[in-house]
Each structure stands twice: as C-alpha cells, then as structure tokens.
Short mmCIF file of C-alpha atoms in Angstrom, two decimals:
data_model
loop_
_atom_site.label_atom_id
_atom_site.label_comp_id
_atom_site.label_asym_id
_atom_site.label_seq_id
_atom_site.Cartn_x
_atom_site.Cartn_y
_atom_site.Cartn_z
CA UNK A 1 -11.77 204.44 135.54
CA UNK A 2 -13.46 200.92 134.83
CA UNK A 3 -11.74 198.48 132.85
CA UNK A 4 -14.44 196.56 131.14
CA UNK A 5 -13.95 193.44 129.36
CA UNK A 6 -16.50 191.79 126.53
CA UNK A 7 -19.06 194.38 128.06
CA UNK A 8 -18.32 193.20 131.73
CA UNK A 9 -16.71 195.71 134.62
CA UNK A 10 -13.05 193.97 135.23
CA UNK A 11 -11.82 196.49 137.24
CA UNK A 12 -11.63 199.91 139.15
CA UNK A 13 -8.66 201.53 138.62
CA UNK A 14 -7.80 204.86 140.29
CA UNK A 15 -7.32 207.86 138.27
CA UNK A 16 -3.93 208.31 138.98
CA UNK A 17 -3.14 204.92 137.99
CA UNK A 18 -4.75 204.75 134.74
CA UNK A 19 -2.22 204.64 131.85
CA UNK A 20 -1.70 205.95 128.42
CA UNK A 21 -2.06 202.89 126.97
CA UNK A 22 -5.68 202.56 128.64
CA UNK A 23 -8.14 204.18 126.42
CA UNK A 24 -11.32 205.06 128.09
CA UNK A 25 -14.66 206.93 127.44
CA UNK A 26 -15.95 210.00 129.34
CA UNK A 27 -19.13 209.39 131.00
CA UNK A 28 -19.86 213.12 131.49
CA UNK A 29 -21.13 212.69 135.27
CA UNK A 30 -23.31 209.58 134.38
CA UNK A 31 -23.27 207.15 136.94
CA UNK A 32 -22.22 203.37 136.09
CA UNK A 33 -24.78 200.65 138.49
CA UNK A 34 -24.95 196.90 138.09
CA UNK A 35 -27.45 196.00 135.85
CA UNK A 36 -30.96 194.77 137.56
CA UNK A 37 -31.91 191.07 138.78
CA UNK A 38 -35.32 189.73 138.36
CA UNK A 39 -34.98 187.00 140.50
CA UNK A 40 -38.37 185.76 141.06
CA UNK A 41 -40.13 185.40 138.08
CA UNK A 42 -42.27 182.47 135.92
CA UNK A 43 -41.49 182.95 132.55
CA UNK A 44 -43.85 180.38 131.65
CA UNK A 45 -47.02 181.59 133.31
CA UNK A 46 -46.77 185.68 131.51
CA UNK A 47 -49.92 186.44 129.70
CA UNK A 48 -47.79 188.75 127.77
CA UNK A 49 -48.27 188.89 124.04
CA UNK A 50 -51.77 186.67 124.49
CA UNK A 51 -53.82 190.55 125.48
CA UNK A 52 -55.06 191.87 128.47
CA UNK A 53 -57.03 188.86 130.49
CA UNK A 54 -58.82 188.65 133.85
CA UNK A 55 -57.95 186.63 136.63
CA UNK A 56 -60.70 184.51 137.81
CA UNK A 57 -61.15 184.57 141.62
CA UNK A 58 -61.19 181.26 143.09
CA UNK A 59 -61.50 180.56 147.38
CA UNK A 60 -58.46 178.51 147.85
CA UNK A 61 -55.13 177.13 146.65
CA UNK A 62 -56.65 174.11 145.27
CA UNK A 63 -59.10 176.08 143.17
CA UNK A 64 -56.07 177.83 141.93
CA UNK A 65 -54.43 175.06 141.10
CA UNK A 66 -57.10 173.04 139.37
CA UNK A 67 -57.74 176.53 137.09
CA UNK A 68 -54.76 176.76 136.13
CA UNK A 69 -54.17 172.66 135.44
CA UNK A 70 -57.28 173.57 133.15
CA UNK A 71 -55.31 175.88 131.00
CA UNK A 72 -51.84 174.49 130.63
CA UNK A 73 -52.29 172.63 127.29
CA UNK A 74 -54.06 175.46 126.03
CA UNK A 75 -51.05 177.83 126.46
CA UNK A 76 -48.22 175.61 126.35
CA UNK A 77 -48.02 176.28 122.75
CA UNK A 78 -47.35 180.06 122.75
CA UNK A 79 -44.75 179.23 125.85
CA UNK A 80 -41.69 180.44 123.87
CA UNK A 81 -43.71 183.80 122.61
CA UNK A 82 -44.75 184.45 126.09
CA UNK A 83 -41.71 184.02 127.91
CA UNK A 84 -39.65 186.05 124.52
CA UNK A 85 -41.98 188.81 125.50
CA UNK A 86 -41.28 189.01 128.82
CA UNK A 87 -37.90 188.51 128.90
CA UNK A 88 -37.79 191.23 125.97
CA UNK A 89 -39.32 193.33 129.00
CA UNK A 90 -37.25 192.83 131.50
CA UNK A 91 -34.03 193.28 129.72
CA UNK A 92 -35.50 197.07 128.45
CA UNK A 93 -36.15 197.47 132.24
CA UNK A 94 -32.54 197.18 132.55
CA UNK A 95 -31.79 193.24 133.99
CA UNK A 96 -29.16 191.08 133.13
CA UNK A 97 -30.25 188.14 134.89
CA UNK A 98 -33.52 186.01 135.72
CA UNK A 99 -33.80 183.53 137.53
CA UNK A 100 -37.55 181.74 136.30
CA UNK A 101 -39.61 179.10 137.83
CA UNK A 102 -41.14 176.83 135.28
CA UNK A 103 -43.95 174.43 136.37
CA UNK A 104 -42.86 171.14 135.49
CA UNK A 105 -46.54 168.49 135.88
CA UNK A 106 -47.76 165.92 134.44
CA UNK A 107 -50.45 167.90 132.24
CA UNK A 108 -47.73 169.55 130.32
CA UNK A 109 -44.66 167.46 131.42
CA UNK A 110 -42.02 169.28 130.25
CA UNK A 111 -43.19 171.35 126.94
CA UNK A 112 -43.00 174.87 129.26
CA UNK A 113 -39.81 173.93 129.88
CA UNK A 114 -38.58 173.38 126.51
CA UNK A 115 -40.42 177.06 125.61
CA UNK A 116 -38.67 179.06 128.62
CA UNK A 117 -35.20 177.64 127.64
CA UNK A 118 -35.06 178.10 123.84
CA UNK A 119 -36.69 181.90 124.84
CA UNK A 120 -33.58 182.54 127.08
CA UNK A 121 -31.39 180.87 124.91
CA UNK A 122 -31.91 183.76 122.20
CA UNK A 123 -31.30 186.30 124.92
CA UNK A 124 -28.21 184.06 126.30
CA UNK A 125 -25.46 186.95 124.87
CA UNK A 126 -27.41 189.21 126.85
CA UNK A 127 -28.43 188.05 130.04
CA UNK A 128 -27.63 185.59 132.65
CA UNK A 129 -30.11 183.17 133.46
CA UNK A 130 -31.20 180.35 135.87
CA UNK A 131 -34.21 177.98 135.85
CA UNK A 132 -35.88 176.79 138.92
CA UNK A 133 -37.56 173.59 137.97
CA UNK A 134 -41.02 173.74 140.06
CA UNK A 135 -43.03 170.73 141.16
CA UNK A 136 -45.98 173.21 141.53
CA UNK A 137 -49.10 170.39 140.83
CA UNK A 138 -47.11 168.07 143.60
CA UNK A 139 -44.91 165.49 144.02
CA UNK A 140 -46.11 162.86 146.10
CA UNK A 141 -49.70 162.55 144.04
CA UNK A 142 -47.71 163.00 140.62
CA UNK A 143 -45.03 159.99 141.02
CA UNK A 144 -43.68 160.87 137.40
CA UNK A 145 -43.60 164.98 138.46
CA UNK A 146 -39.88 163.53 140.13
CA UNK A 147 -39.21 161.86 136.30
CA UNK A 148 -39.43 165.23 134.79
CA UNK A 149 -38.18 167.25 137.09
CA UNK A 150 -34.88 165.24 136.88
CA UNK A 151 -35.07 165.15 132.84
CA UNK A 152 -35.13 169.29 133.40
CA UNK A 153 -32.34 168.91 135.70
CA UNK A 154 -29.81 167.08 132.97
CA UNK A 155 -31.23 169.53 130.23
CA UNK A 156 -30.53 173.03 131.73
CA UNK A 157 -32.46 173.54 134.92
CA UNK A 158 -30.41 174.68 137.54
CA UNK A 159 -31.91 174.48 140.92
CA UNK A 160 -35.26 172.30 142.58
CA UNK A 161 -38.06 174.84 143.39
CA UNK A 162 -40.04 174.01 146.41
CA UNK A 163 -43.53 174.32 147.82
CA UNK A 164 -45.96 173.22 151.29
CA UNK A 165 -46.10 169.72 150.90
CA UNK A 166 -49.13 169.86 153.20
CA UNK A 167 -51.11 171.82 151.40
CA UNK A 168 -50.65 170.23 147.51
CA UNK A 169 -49.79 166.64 147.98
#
C-alpha cells in the first residue's frame, strides 16, 4: 500500500500492516512509477507554438552562434508562450521535473529568463523545476554576461551552466 501525501508517495507500507483507519484505492494491477525527468532541456530556445521552421545549416559553432545571436530579440517576446508550450508538453508526457538552460547574453540580457520563469511558475503546483543559467554567447568577450548571470542567480536560477571556453571566448 502507498501512503501518499498532497499527491506525493510518503510511504510503502506492507499489506499486512496497513490499518483500518488507512483508506486506500485499488489500483486493479496498474503499476505506480516515478513520474519522468526532463533534465536537459532549453525552455527558451522551443520553436513550439511559433509553426514548423527549418534549421539553417551553418559549418561551425561560431556560425551557430552568430545565427542564433541574430534571432534572439526577435523571439524573446513570445519566450513565455514558447516555453508554456513546451512545458505543457512535457508534463502530458508524464514529467514532474525540468531542469532548463536559459541563455543569459548580452543581446537579450535577461528577458528569456524572465519568460522561462513566469512559464514554470504557472506550472509550479505541478512540477519541480530548476534553471541552469547559461553563459552560452561567452563570458570572457561579454564582461557584463557575469552581471546577468548573477542577477539570474538572486532571482531564481539555481545552478551556473557551463561551456568550452576555448572555443566561444
């Protein structure tokens, strides 16, 4: 039998030490799982709810990088309805926790951010979440990338993201 408390397995408890007082409901066979982790994701980076789009192919990281740097203001305004979609994915799929990388760069500074948190805020009764604040435009060539990233820190975001130094800044 599993004790659950505020929709949260407490406890196992044996069969033959369940009591009367314990009321429970038959599962008829069905088996009970944790719930799914996404655990990699980037809430802020979903095309989800914009349509279908290509990806353009590009020859290198830096190509990458400076495509997507020429996008960011464009979509940082639908941030919230991308990452709501998404995460209104995911938790049909069956997870109760993401843990998201947001970009945090000097193009956008910190508006993705904002969008990813108030999107997993709505969902906060649901799931459990985590934000990986993401230096993903550099460090070193962005002196006020370490600004944000600590304004992210004090305002929700829960753990420094990392990338090859050698290869951005």
């Amino acid at each position: 039998t599993l004790a659950i408390q505020e929709g949260k397995i407490q406890a196992i408890i044996p069969q033959n030490q369940v009591t009367e007082k314990q009321q429970g409901t038959d599962l008829n066979g069905q088996l009970a799982i944790p719930a799914f982790q996404e655990s990699h994701n980037h809430l802020d980076k979903t095309y989800l709810s914009l349509g279908w789009r290509a990806s353009q192919p590009v020859k290198n990281l830096k190509e990458r990088l400076a495509d997507e740097a020429s996008e960011l203001k464009l979509l940082a305004p639908s941030t919230e309805q991308r990452a709501t979609a998404m995460i209104e994915k995911l938790i049909g799929y069956g997870a109760s926790y993401i843990r998201t990388h947001v970009n945090i760069d000097p193009y956008v500074e910190l508006e993705n951010f904002w969008g990813v948190k108030r999107a997993l805020e709505k969902y906060a009764h649901v799931i459990d979440y985590d934000i990986v604040v993401f230096p993903q435009h550099g460090l070193l060539k962005n002196p006020q990338t370490v600004l944000l990233m600590r304004e992210a820190l004090k305002n929700g975001g829960t753990m420094v993201g990392g990338l090859d130094p050698a290869g951005i800044d």
